[in-house]
Amino acid sequence: EAQVTQNPRYLITVTGKKLTVTCSQNMNHEYMSWYRQDPGLGLRQIYYSMNVEVTDKGDVPEGYKVSRKEKRNFPLILESPSPNQTSLYFCASSLSAGTDTQYFGPGTRLTVL
Amino acid sequence: KQEVTQIPAALSVPEGENLVLNCSFTDSAIYNLQWFRQDPGKGLTSLLLIQSSQREQTSGRLNASLDKSSGRSTLYIAASQPGDSATYLCAVRGYSGAGSYQLTFGKGTKLSVIP
């Protein structure tokens, strides 16, 4: 089944404790991205990757890191999480960066205490 | 910077009604527009994708139209059912420089279909 998977689905952590949210797709997509969704603010892009070893900042990159060492994986790293990073996070992928349908993962609900 | 607005923010209709959800965007230089459905606590499911050269797309009871010049799109849902209850998101894809195409989302319309 073609899908985007994220792990963990739910995470409660404390301020400053490094964490990684994994994202994997099995559709051989080149383009992957991370979004956060907050009430009243909608979905905002954090980082995106147009291909292996190619990443760039979205609208709200502060406090996040990403890497794209393999085509299928695009982990999101929070080196020192803070409470304002409490949010619902989505990973997405598409065949290319241009005109293709975006497929979304199920989401990761992160709470930083 | 692209801005996407969805009106209304919430909508409640009785089962069986036809309904229209609206989406407007400020920059008409888009590559495509995509409608998504989001169920509570879940991810986004793509419903329809309209390329900038297209005027409409249909899938079952759903029909989406695009008027790029006026910066508007509508999602028409025929014969609504309780299972259509969800939040519907509109997103436009535009060129953001350096070979990248950014997806900008509206804040969604929360639809409730009453049995």
Coordinates of N, CA and C in Angstrom, one line a residue:
Chain A
E1 N 0.8 -1.2 0.0 CA 0.0 0.0 0.0 C 0.9 1.2 0.0
A2 N 0.6 2.2 -0.9 CA 1.3 3.4 -1.0 C 1.0 4.3 0.2
Q3 N 2.0 4.7 1.0 CA 1.7 5.5 2.1 C 2.9 6.3 2.6
V4 N 2.6 7.2 3.5 CA 3.5 8.0 4.2 C 3.3 7.6 5.7
T5 N 4.4 7.2 6.4 CA 4.3 6.8 7.7 C 5.1 7.7 8.6
Q6 N 4.6 7.9 9.8 CA 5.3 8.8 10.8 C 5.3 8.1 12.1
N7 N 6.4 8.3 12.8 CA 6.6 7.7 14.2 C 7.4 8.6 15.1
P8 N 7.0 8.8 16.3 CA 5.7 8.2 16.9 C 4.5 9.0 16.5
R9 N 3.3 8.5 16.8 CA 2.1 9.2 16.6 C 1.8 10.2 17.7
Y10 N 2.2 9.8 18.9 CA 2.0 10.7 20.0 C 3.3 10.7 20.8
L11 N 3.6 11.9 21.3 CA 4.8 12.1 22.1 C 4.7 13.2 23.1
I12 N 5.0 12.9 24.4 CA 5.0 13.9 25.4 C 6.4 13.9 25.9
T13 N 7.0 15.1 25.9 CA 8.4 15.2 26.3 C 8.6 16.5 27.2
V14 N 9.8 16.7 27.6 CA 10.1 17.9 28.5 C 11.0 18.8 27.7
T15 N 11.0 20.1 28.1 CA 11.8 21.1 27.5 C 13.3 20.7 27.5
G16 N 13.9 20.8 26.3 CA 15.3 20.6 26.2 C 15.8 19.2 25.8
K17 N 14.9 18.2 25.8 CA 15.2 16.8 25.6 C 15.1 16.6 24.1
K18 N 16.2 16.3 23.4 CA 16.3 16.1 22.0 C 15.3 15.0 21.5
L19 N 14.7 15.2 20.4 CA 13.8 14.2 19.9 C 13.8 14.2 18.4
T20 N 13.5 13.0 17.8 CA 13.4 12.9 16.4 C 12.0 12.3 16.0
V21 N 11.4 12.8 15.0 CA 10.1 12.3 14.5 C 10.5 11.7 13.1
T22 N 10.2 10.5 12.9 CA 10.6 9.9 11.6 C 9.5 10.0 10.6
C23 N 9.9 10.0 9.4 CA 8.9 10.0 8.3 C 9.5 9.1 7.2
S24 N 8.6 8.3 6.6 CA 9.1 7.4 5.5 C 7.9 7.3 4.5
Q25 N 8.3 7.2 3.2 CA 7.4 7.0 2.2 C 7.8 5.9 1.3
N26 N 6.9 5.2 0.7 CA 7.2 4.0 -0.1 C 6.8 4.2 -1.6
M27 N 6.7 5.5 -2.0 CA 6.2 5.7 -3.3 C 7.3 6.3 -4.3
N28 N 8.6 6.2 -3.8 CA 9.7 6.7 -4.6 C 9.6 8.2 -4.9
H29 N 9.0 8.9 -4.0 CA 8.8 10.4 -4.2 C 10.1 11.1 -4.0
E30 N 10.2 12.2 -4.8 CA 11.4 13.0 -4.7 C 11.2 14.1 -3.6
Y31 N 10.0 14.6 -3.6 CA 9.8 15.8 -2.8 C 9.1 15.4 -1.4
M32 N 9.7 15.9 -0.3 CA 9.1 15.6 1.0 C 9.2 16.9 1.8
S33 N 8.2 17.0 2.7 CA 8.1 18.2 3.5 C 7.5 17.9 4.9
W34 N 7.8 18.9 5.8 CA 7.2 18.8 7.1 C 6.3 20.1 7.3
Y35 N 5.2 19.9 8.0 CA 4.3 20.9 8.3 C 3.9 20.8 9.8
R36 N 3.6 22.0 10.4 CA 2.9 21.9 11.7 C 1.6 22.6 11.6
Q37 N 0.6 22.1 12.4 CA -0.7 22.6 12.4 C -1.1 23.0 13.7
D38 N -1.5 24.3 13.8 CA -1.9 24.9 15.1 C -3.2 25.6 15.0
P39 N -4.0 25.5 16.0 CA -5.4 26.1 16.0 C -5.3 27.6 15.6
G40 N -6.1 28.0 14.7 CA -6.1 29.4 14.3 C -5.0 29.8 13.3
L41 N -4.0 29.0 13.1 CA -2.9 29.3 12.3 C -2.9 28.4 11.0
G42 N -3.6 27.3 11.1 CA -3.6 26.4 9.9 C -2.3 25.6 9.8
L43 N -2.0 25.1 8.6 CA -0.8 24.3 8.3 C 0.3 25.3 7.8
R44 N 1.5 25.1 8.4 CA 2.6 25.9 8.0 C 3.8 25.0 7.7
Q45 N 4.5 25.3 6.6 CA 5.6 24.5 6.2 C 6.8 24.8 7.1
I46 N 7.5 23.7 7.5 CA 8.7 23.9 8.4 C 10.0 23.8 7.5
Y47 N 10.1 22.6 6.8 CA 11.2 22.3 6.0 C 10.7 21.5 4.8
Y48 N 11.5 21.5 3.7 CA 11.2 20.7 2.6 C 12.5 20.2 2.0
S49 N 12.3 19.1 1.2 CA 13.5 18.5 0.5 C 13.1 18.1 -0.9
M50 N 13.8 18.6 -1.8 CA 13.5 18.4 -3.2 C 14.1 17.1 -3.7
N51 N 15.1 16.6 -3.0 CA 15.7 15.3 -3.3 C 16.7 14.9 -2.3
V52 N 17.4 13.8 -2.4 CA 18.4 13.4 -1.4 C 19.5 14.5 -1.3
E53 N 19.8 14.8 -0.1 CA 20.8 15.8 0.3 C 20.4 17.2 -0.1
V54 N 19.2 17.4 -0.5 CA 18.8 18.8 -0.8 C 17.6 19.2 0.1
T55 N 17.9 20.1 1.0 CA 16.8 20.5 1.9 C 16.8 22.0 2.0
D56 N 15.7 22.6 2.4 CA 15.6 24.1 2.5 C 14.5 24.4 3.5
K57 N 14.6 25.7 4.0 CA 13.6 26.1 5.0 C 12.3 26.5 4.4
G58 N 11.3 26.2 5.2 CA 9.9 26.7 4.8 C 9.6 28.0 5.6
D59 N 8.4 28.1 6.0 CA 8.0 29.4 6.6 C 8.4 29.5 8.1
V60 N 8.4 28.3 8.8 CA 8.7 28.4 10.3 C 9.8 27.4 10.6
P61 N 11.0 27.6 10.2 CA 12.1 26.6 10.4 C 12.8 26.7 11.8
E62 N 12.6 27.8 12.5 CA 13.3 28.0 13.7 C 13.1 26.9 14.8
G63 N 14.2 26.3 15.3 CA 14.1 25.3 16.3 C 14.0 23.8 15.7
Y64 N 14.1 23.7 14.4 CA 14.0 22.4 13.8 C 15.2 22.1 12.9
K65 N 15.5 20.9 12.7 CA 16.5 20.4 11.7 C 15.9 19.2 11.0
V66 N 16.4 19.1 9.8 CA 16.0 17.9 9.0 C 17.2 17.3 8.3
S67 N 17.1 16.1 7.8 CA 18.1 15.5 7.0 C 17.5 14.6 5.9
R68 N 18.1 14.5 4.8 CA 17.6 13.6 3.7 C 18.7 12.8 3.2
K69 N 19.1 11.7 3.9 CA 20.2 10.9 3.4 C 19.7 9.8 2.5
E70 N 18.4 9.4 2.6 CA 17.9 8.4 1.7 C 16.6 9.0 1.1
K71 N 16.2 8.6 -0.1 CA 15.1 9.1 -0.7 C 13.8 8.9 0.1
R72 N 13.6 7.8 0.7 CA 12.4 7.4 1.4 C 12.2 8.0 2.8
N73 N 13.3 8.5 3.4 CA 13.2 9.0 4.8 C 13.5 10.5 4.9
F74 N 12.8 11.1 5.8 CA 12.9 12.6 6.0 C 12.6 12.9 7.5
P75 N 13.6 12.6 8.4 CA 13.3 12.8 9.8 C 13.3 14.3 10.2
L76 N 12.5 14.6 11.2 CA 12.4 16.0 11.7 C 13.1 15.9 13.1
I77 N 14.0 16.8 13.4 CA 14.8 16.8 14.6 C 14.5 18.0 15.4
L78 N 14.2 17.9 16.6 CA 14.1 19.0 17.6 C 15.2 18.9 18.5
E79 N 16.3 19.7 18.4 CA 17.5 19.6 19.2 C 17.2 19.9 20.7
S80 N 16.4 21.0 20.9 CA 16.1 21.4 22.2 C 14.7 21.9 22.2
P81 N 13.7 21.0 22.3 CA 12.3 21.4 22.2 C 11.9 22.4 23.3
S82 N 10.9 23.2 22.9 CA 10.4 24.2 23.8 C 8.9 24.1 23.8
P83 N 8.2 24.6 24.8 CA 6.7 24.5 24.8 C 6.0 25.0 23.6
N84 N 6.6 26.1 22.9 CA 5.9 26.6 21.7 C 6.0 25.7 20.5
Q85 N 6.7 24.6 20.7 CA 6.7 23.6 19.6 C 5.7 22.5 19.8
T86 N 4.9 22.7 20.8 CA 3.7 21.8 21.0 C 2.8 22.0 19.8
S87 N 2.5 20.9 19.1 CA 1.8 21.1 17.9 C 1.5 19.7 17.3
L88 N 0.7 19.7 16.2 CA 0.4 18.5 15.4 C 1.3 18.6 14.1
Y89 N 2.1 17.6 13.9 CA 3.1 17.6 12.8 C 2.7 16.6 11.8
F90 N 2.9 17.1 10.5 CA 2.6 16.2 9.4 C 3.8 16.2 8.4
C91 N 4.1 15.0 8.0 CA 5.0 14.8 6.9 C 4.2 14.6 5.6
A92 N 4.8 15.1 4.5 CA 4.1 14.9 3.2 C 5.1 14.6 2.1
S93 N 4.6 14.0 1.1 CA 5.5 13.7 -0.1 C 4.8 13.8 -1.4
S94 N 5.5 14.1 -2.4 CA 4.9 14.1 -3.8 C 6.0 13.6 -4.8
L95 N 5.6 13.2 -5.9 CA 6.5 12.7 -6.9 C 7.6 13.7 -7.3
S96 N 7.1 14.9 -7.4 CA 8.1 16.0 -7.7 C 7.7 17.2 -6.9
A97 N 8.5 18.3 -7.1 CA 8.2 19.5 -6.4 C 7.1 20.4 -7.1
G98 N 6.7 20.0 -8.2 CA 5.9 20.8 -9.0 C 4.4 20.6 -8.9
T99 N 3.9 19.8 -9.9 CA 2.5 19.8 -10.1 C 1.8 18.5 -9.6
D100 N 2.4 17.8 -8.7 CA 1.8 16.5 -8.3 C 1.0 16.6 -7.0
T101 N 0.2 15.6 -6.8 CA -0.6 15.5 -5.6 C 0.3 15.3 -4.4
Q102 N 0.0 15.9 -3.3 CA 0.8 15.7 -2.1 C 0.0 14.7 -1.3
Y103 N 0.8 13.7 -0.7 CA 0.3 12.7 0.2 C 0.8 13.0 1.6
F104 N -0.1 12.9 2.5 CA 0.2 13.2 3.9 C 0.3 12.0 4.8
G105 N 1.2 12.1 5.8 CA 1.2 11.0 6.8 C 0.1 11.3 7.8
P106 N -0.1 10.4 8.8 CA -1.2 10.4 9.8 C -1.0 11.5 10.8
G107 N 0.2 12.1 11.0 CA 0.4 13.1 12.0 C 1.0 12.6 13.2
T108 N 1.8 13.5 13.9 CA 2.4 13.2 15.2 C 2.0 14.4 16.1
R109 N 1.3 14.0 17.2 CA 0.9 15.0 18.2 C 2.0 15.1 19.2
L110 N 2.7 16.3 19.3 CA 3.8 16.5 20.2 C 3.4 17.5 21.3
T111 N 3.7 17.1 22.5 CA 3.5 18.0 23.6 C 4.8 18.2 24.3
V112 N 5.2 19.4 24.5 CA 6.5 19.7 25.2 C 6.1 20.4 26.5
L113 N 6.5 19.8 27.6 CA 6.1 20.4 28.9 C 7.2 21.3 29.4
Chain B
K1 N 3.3 37.7 -0.7 CA 3.2 36.4 -0.2 C 1.8 35.9 -0.4
Q2 N 1.7 34.6 -0.8 CA 0.4 34.0 -1.1 C -0.4 33.9 0.2
E3 N -1.7 34.3 0.1 CA -2.6 34.1 1.2 C -3.9 33.3 0.7
V4 N -4.3 32.4 1.5 CA -5.5 31.6 1.1 C -6.6 31.7 2.1
T5 N -7.8 32.0 1.7 CA -8.9 32.2 2.6 C -10.0 31.3 2.3
Q6 N -10.6 30.7 3.3 CA -11.7 29.8 3.1 C -12.9 30.3 3.9
I7 N -14.0 30.4 3.2 CA -15.3 30.9 3.7 C -16.4 29.9 3.4
P8 N -17.3 29.5 4.3 CA -17.2 29.9 5.7 C -16.2 29.1 6.5
A9 N -16.0 29.5 7.8 CA -15.1 28.7 8.6 C -15.8 27.4 9.1
A10 N -17.1 27.5 9.2 CA -17.9 26.3 9.6 C -19.2 26.4 8.9
L11 N -19.7 25.2 8.7 CA -21.0 25.0 8.0 C -21.7 23.8 8.5
S12 N -23.0 24.0 8.7 CA -23.8 22.9 9.2 C -25.0 22.7 8.2
V13 N -25.2 21.5 7.7 CA -26.3 21.3 6.7 C -27.0 20.0 7.0
P14 N -28.3 19.9 6.6 CA -29.0 18.7 6.8 C -28.6 17.7 5.7
E15 N -28.6 16.4 6.0 CA -28.3 15.4 5.1 C -29.1 15.5 3.8
G16 N -28.4 15.3 2.7 CA -29.1 15.3 1.4 C -28.9 16.6 0.6
E17 N -28.5 17.7 1.3 CA -28.3 19.0 0.7 C -27.1 19.0 -0.2
N18 N -27.1 19.8 -1.2 CA -26.0 20.1 -2.0 C -25.3 21.3 -1.4
L19 N -24.0 21.4 -1.4 CA -23.3 22.5 -0.7 C -22.1 23.0 -1.5
V20 N -21.7 24.2 -1.2 CA -20.5 24.8 -1.9 C -19.5 25.3 -0.8
L21 N -18.3 24.9 -0.9 CA -17.2 25.5 -0.1 C -16.4 26.4 -0.9
N22 N -16.0 27.5 -0.4 CA -15.2 28.5 -1.1 C -13.8 28.7 -0.7
C23 N -13.0 29.0 -1.6 CA -11.5 29.2 -1.4 C -11.1 30.3 -2.3
S24 N -10.4 31.3 -1.7 CA -9.8 32.4 -2.5 C -8.3 32.5 -2.2
F25 N -7.6 33.0 -3.2 CA -6.1 33.2 -3.0 C -5.7 34.5 -3.7
T26 N -4.6 35.1 -3.1 CA -4.3 36.4 -3.5 C -3.4 36.5 -4.7
D27 N -2.5 35.5 -4.9 CA -1.6 35.5 -6.1 C -2.1 34.5 -7.1
S28 N -2.4 34.9 -8.3 CA -3.0 34.0 -9.3 C -1.9 33.2 -10.0
A29 N -0.7 33.5 -9.7 CA 0.4 32.7 -10.4 C 0.6 31.4 -9.6
I30 N -0.3 30.5 -9.8 CA -0.2 29.2 -9.1 C 0.0 28.1 -10.2
Y31 N 0.5 27.0 -9.7 CA 0.7 25.8 -10.5 C -0.5 24.8 -10.4
N32 N -1.1 24.7 -9.2 CA -2.2 23.9 -9.0 C -2.9 24.2 -7.7
L33 N -4.1 23.7 -7.6 CA -4.9 23.9 -6.3 C -5.4 22.5 -5.9
Q34 N -5.3 22.2 -4.6 CA -5.6 20.9 -4.2 C -6.6 21.1 -3.0
W35 N -7.7 20.2 -3.0 CA -8.6 20.2 -1.9 C -8.3 18.9 -1.1
F36 N -8.3 19.1 0.2 CA -8.1 18.0 1.1 C -9.2 17.9 2.1
R37 N -9.3 16.7 2.7 CA -10.3 16.4 3.7 C -9.5 16.0 5.0
Q38 N -9.8 16.5 6.1 CA -9.2 16.1 7.4 C -10.2 15.8 8.4
D39 N -10.1 14.5 8.9 CA -11.0 14.1 9.9 C -10.3 14.3 11.3
P40 N -11.1 14.5 12.3 CA -10.5 14.9 13.6 C -9.3 14.0 14.1
G41 N -8.2 14.6 14.4 CA -7.1 13.9 14.9 C -6.4 13.0 13.8
K42 N -6.7 13.3 12.6 CA -6.1 12.4 11.5 C -5.4 13.3 10.5
G43 N -4.8 12.6 9.6 CA -4.0 13.2 8.5 C -5.0 13.8 7.4
L44 N -4.3 14.3 6.4 CA -5.1 14.9 5.3 C -5.2 13.9 4.2
T45 N -6.4 13.9 3.6 CA -6.6 13.0 2.5 C -6.9 13.9 1.2
S46 N -6.2 13.7 0.2 CA -6.3 14.5 -1.0 C -7.7 14.1 -1.7
L47 N -8.5 15.1 -2.0 CA -9.7 14.8 -2.7 C -9.6 15.1 -4.2
L48 N -9.1 16.3 -4.5 CA -9.1 16.7 -5.9 C -7.9 17.6 -6.1
L49 N -7.2 17.4 -7.3 CA -6.1 18.3 -7.7 C -6.5 18.9 -9.0
I50 N -6.4 20.3 -9.1 CA -6.7 21.0 -10.3 C -5.5 21.7 -10.8
Q51 N -5.0 21.3 -11.9 CA -3.8 22.0 -12.5 C -4.2 23.4 -12.9
S52 N -3.3 24.3 -13.0 CA -3.6 25.7 -13.4 C -4.2 25.9 -14.7
S53 N -4.0 24.9 -15.6 CA -4.6 25.0 -16.9 C -6.0 24.4 -17.0
Q54 N -6.5 23.8 -15.9 CA -7.8 23.2 -15.9 C -8.8 24.1 -15.3
R55 N -10.1 23.8 -15.6 CA -11.2 24.6 -15.0 C -11.9 23.9 -13.9
E56 N -11.9 22.6 -14.0 CA -12.6 21.8 -13.0 C -12.1 20.3 -13.0
Q57 N -12.4 19.7 -11.8 CA -12.2 18.3 -11.7 C -13.3 17.7 -10.9
T58 N -13.6 16.4 -11.3 CA -14.8 15.7 -10.6 C -14.3 14.4 -10.1
S59 N -14.9 14.0 -8.9 CA -14.6 12.7 -8.4 C -15.9 12.3 -7.6
G60 N -16.7 11.4 -8.2 CA -17.9 11.0 -7.5 C -18.9 12.2 -7.3
R61 N -19.2 12.4 -6.0 CA -20.1 13.5 -5.7 C -19.4 14.9 -5.5
L62 N -18.1 14.9 -5.7 CA -17.3 16.1 -5.6 C -17.0 16.7 -6.9
N63 N -17.1 18.0 -7.0 CA -16.7 18.8 -8.1 C -16.0 20.0 -7.7
A64 N -14.7 20.2 -8.2 CA -14.0 21.4 -7.8 C -13.8 22.2 -9.1
S65 N -13.9 23.5 -8.9 CA -13.7 24.4 -10.0 C -12.6 25.4 -9.7
L66 N -11.9 25.9 -10.7 CA -10.8 26.9 -10.5 C -11.0 28.0 -11.5
D67 N -11.0 29.2 -10.9 CA -10.9 30.4 -11.8 C -9.6 31.2 -11.3
K68 N -8.5 30.9 -12.0 CA -7.3 31.4 -11.6 C -7.2 32.9 -11.7
S69 N -7.8 33.5 -12.7 CA -7.7 34.9 -12.9 C -8.3 35.7 -11.8
S70 N -9.4 35.2 -11.2 CA -10.1 35.8 -10.1 C -9.6 35.3 -8.8
G71 N -8.8 34.3 -8.8 CA -8.2 33.8 -7.5 C -9.3 33.1 -6.7
R72 N -10.1 32.2 -7.3 CA -11.1 31.6 -6.6 C -11.3 30.1 -7.0
S73 N -11.7 29.3 -6.0 CA -12.0 27.9 -6.3 C -13.2 27.6 -5.4
T74 N -14.0 26.6 -5.9 CA -15.1 26.2 -5.2 C -15.1 24.6 -5.1
L75 N -15.5 24.1 -4.0 CA -15.7 22.6 -3.9 C -17.2 22.4 -3.7
Y76 N -17.8 21.7 -4.7 CA -19.2 21.4 -4.7 C -19.4 19.9 -4.2
I77 N -20.2 19.8 -3.2 CA -20.5 18.4 -2.7 C -22.0 18.2 -2.9
A78 N -22.3 17.2 -3.7 CA -23.7 16.8 -4.0 C -24.3 15.8 -3.0
A79 N -25.5 16.0 -2.7 CA -26.3 15.0 -1.9 C -25.4 14.6 -0.6
S80 N -25.2 15.6 0.2 CA -24.3 15.4 1.3 C -24.8 14.3 2.3
Q81 N -23.8 13.6 2.9 CA -24.0 12.5 3.8 C -23.3 12.8 5.1
P82 N -23.8 12.2 6.2 CA -23.1 12.4 7.5 C -21.6 12.0 7.5
G83 N -21.3 11.1 6.6 CA -19.9 10.7 6.5 C -19.0 11.8 5.8
D84 N -19.7 12.8 5.3 CA -18.9 13.9 4.7 C -18.4 14.9 5.8
S85 N -18.9 14.7 7.0 CA -18.5 15.6 8.1 C -17.0 15.6 8.3
A86 N -16.4 16.7 8.2 CA -14.9 16.8 8.3 C -14.5 18.2 8.1
T87 N -13.2 18.5 8.2 CA -12.7 19.8 7.8 C -12.1 19.7 6.4
Y88 N -12.5 20.7 5.6 CA -12.0 20.7 4.2 C -11.0 21.8 4.0
L89 N -9.9 21.5 3.5 CA -8.8 22.4 3.4 C -8.5 22.6 1.9
C90 N -8.2 23.8 1.6 CA -7.8 24.2 0.2 C -6.3 24.6 0.3
A91 N -5.6 24.2 -0.7 CA -4.1 24.6 -0.7 C -3.7 24.9 -2.2
V92 N -3.0 25.9 -2.3 CA -2.5 26.3 -3.6 C -1.0 26.1 -3.7
R93 N -0.5 25.7 -4.8 CA 1.0 25.5 -5.0 C 1.5 26.6 -6.0
G94 N 2.5 27.3 -5.4 CA 3.1 28.4 -6.2 C 4.6 28.3 -6.2
Y95 N 5.2 29.0 -7.1 CA 6.7 28.9 -7.2 C 7.2 29.8 -6.1
S96 N 8.1 29.3 -5.2 CA 8.7 30.0 -4.1 C 10.2 30.3 -4.3
G97 N 10.7 30.1 -5.5 CA 12.1 30.4 -5.8 C 13.0 29.2 -5.6
A98 N 14.2 29.3 -6.2 CA 15.2 28.2 -6.1 C 14.6 26.9 -6.5
G99 N 13.8 26.8 -7.5 CA 13.2 25.6 -8.0 C 12.2 24.9 -7.1
S100 N 11.7 25.6 -6.1 CA 10.8 25.0 -5.2 C 9.4 25.5 -5.4
Y101 N 8.4 24.7 -5.1 CA 7.0 25.0 -5.3 C 6.3 24.8 -3.9
Q102 N 6.0 25.9 -3.3 CA 5.4 25.8 -1.9 C 3.9 25.7 -1.9
L103 N 3.5 24.9 -1.0 CA 2.0 24.7 -0.8 C 1.6 25.6 0.3
T104 N 0.6 26.5 0.0 CA 0.0 27.4 1.0 C -1.4 27.0 1.3
F105 N -1.7 26.8 2.6 CA -3.0 26.3 3.0 C -4.0 27.4 3.5
G106 N -5.3 27.2 3.2 CA -6.3 27.9 3.9 C -6.5 27.3 5.3
K107 N -7.3 28.0 6.1 CA -7.5 27.5 7.5 C -8.7 26.5 7.6
G108 N -9.3 26.3 6.5 CA -10.3 25.2 6.4 C -11.7 25.6 6.7
T109 N -12.6 24.8 6.2 CA -14.1 24.9 6.5 C -14.5 23.6 7.2
K110 N -15.0 23.8 8.4 CA -15.5 22.6 9.2 C -16.9 22.3 8.8
L111 N -17.2 21.2 8.2 CA -18.5 20.8 7.7 C -19.1 19.8 8.6
S112 N -20.4 20.0 9.0 CA -21.2 19.1 9.7 C -22.4 18.8 9.0
V113 N -22.6 17.5 8.7 CA -23.9 17.1 7.9 C -24.8 16.4 9.0
I114 N -25.9 16.9 9.2 CA -26.8 16.5 10.2 C -27.8 15.4 9.7
P115 N -27.8 14.2 10.3 CA -28.7 13.2 9.8 C -30.2 13.6 9.8

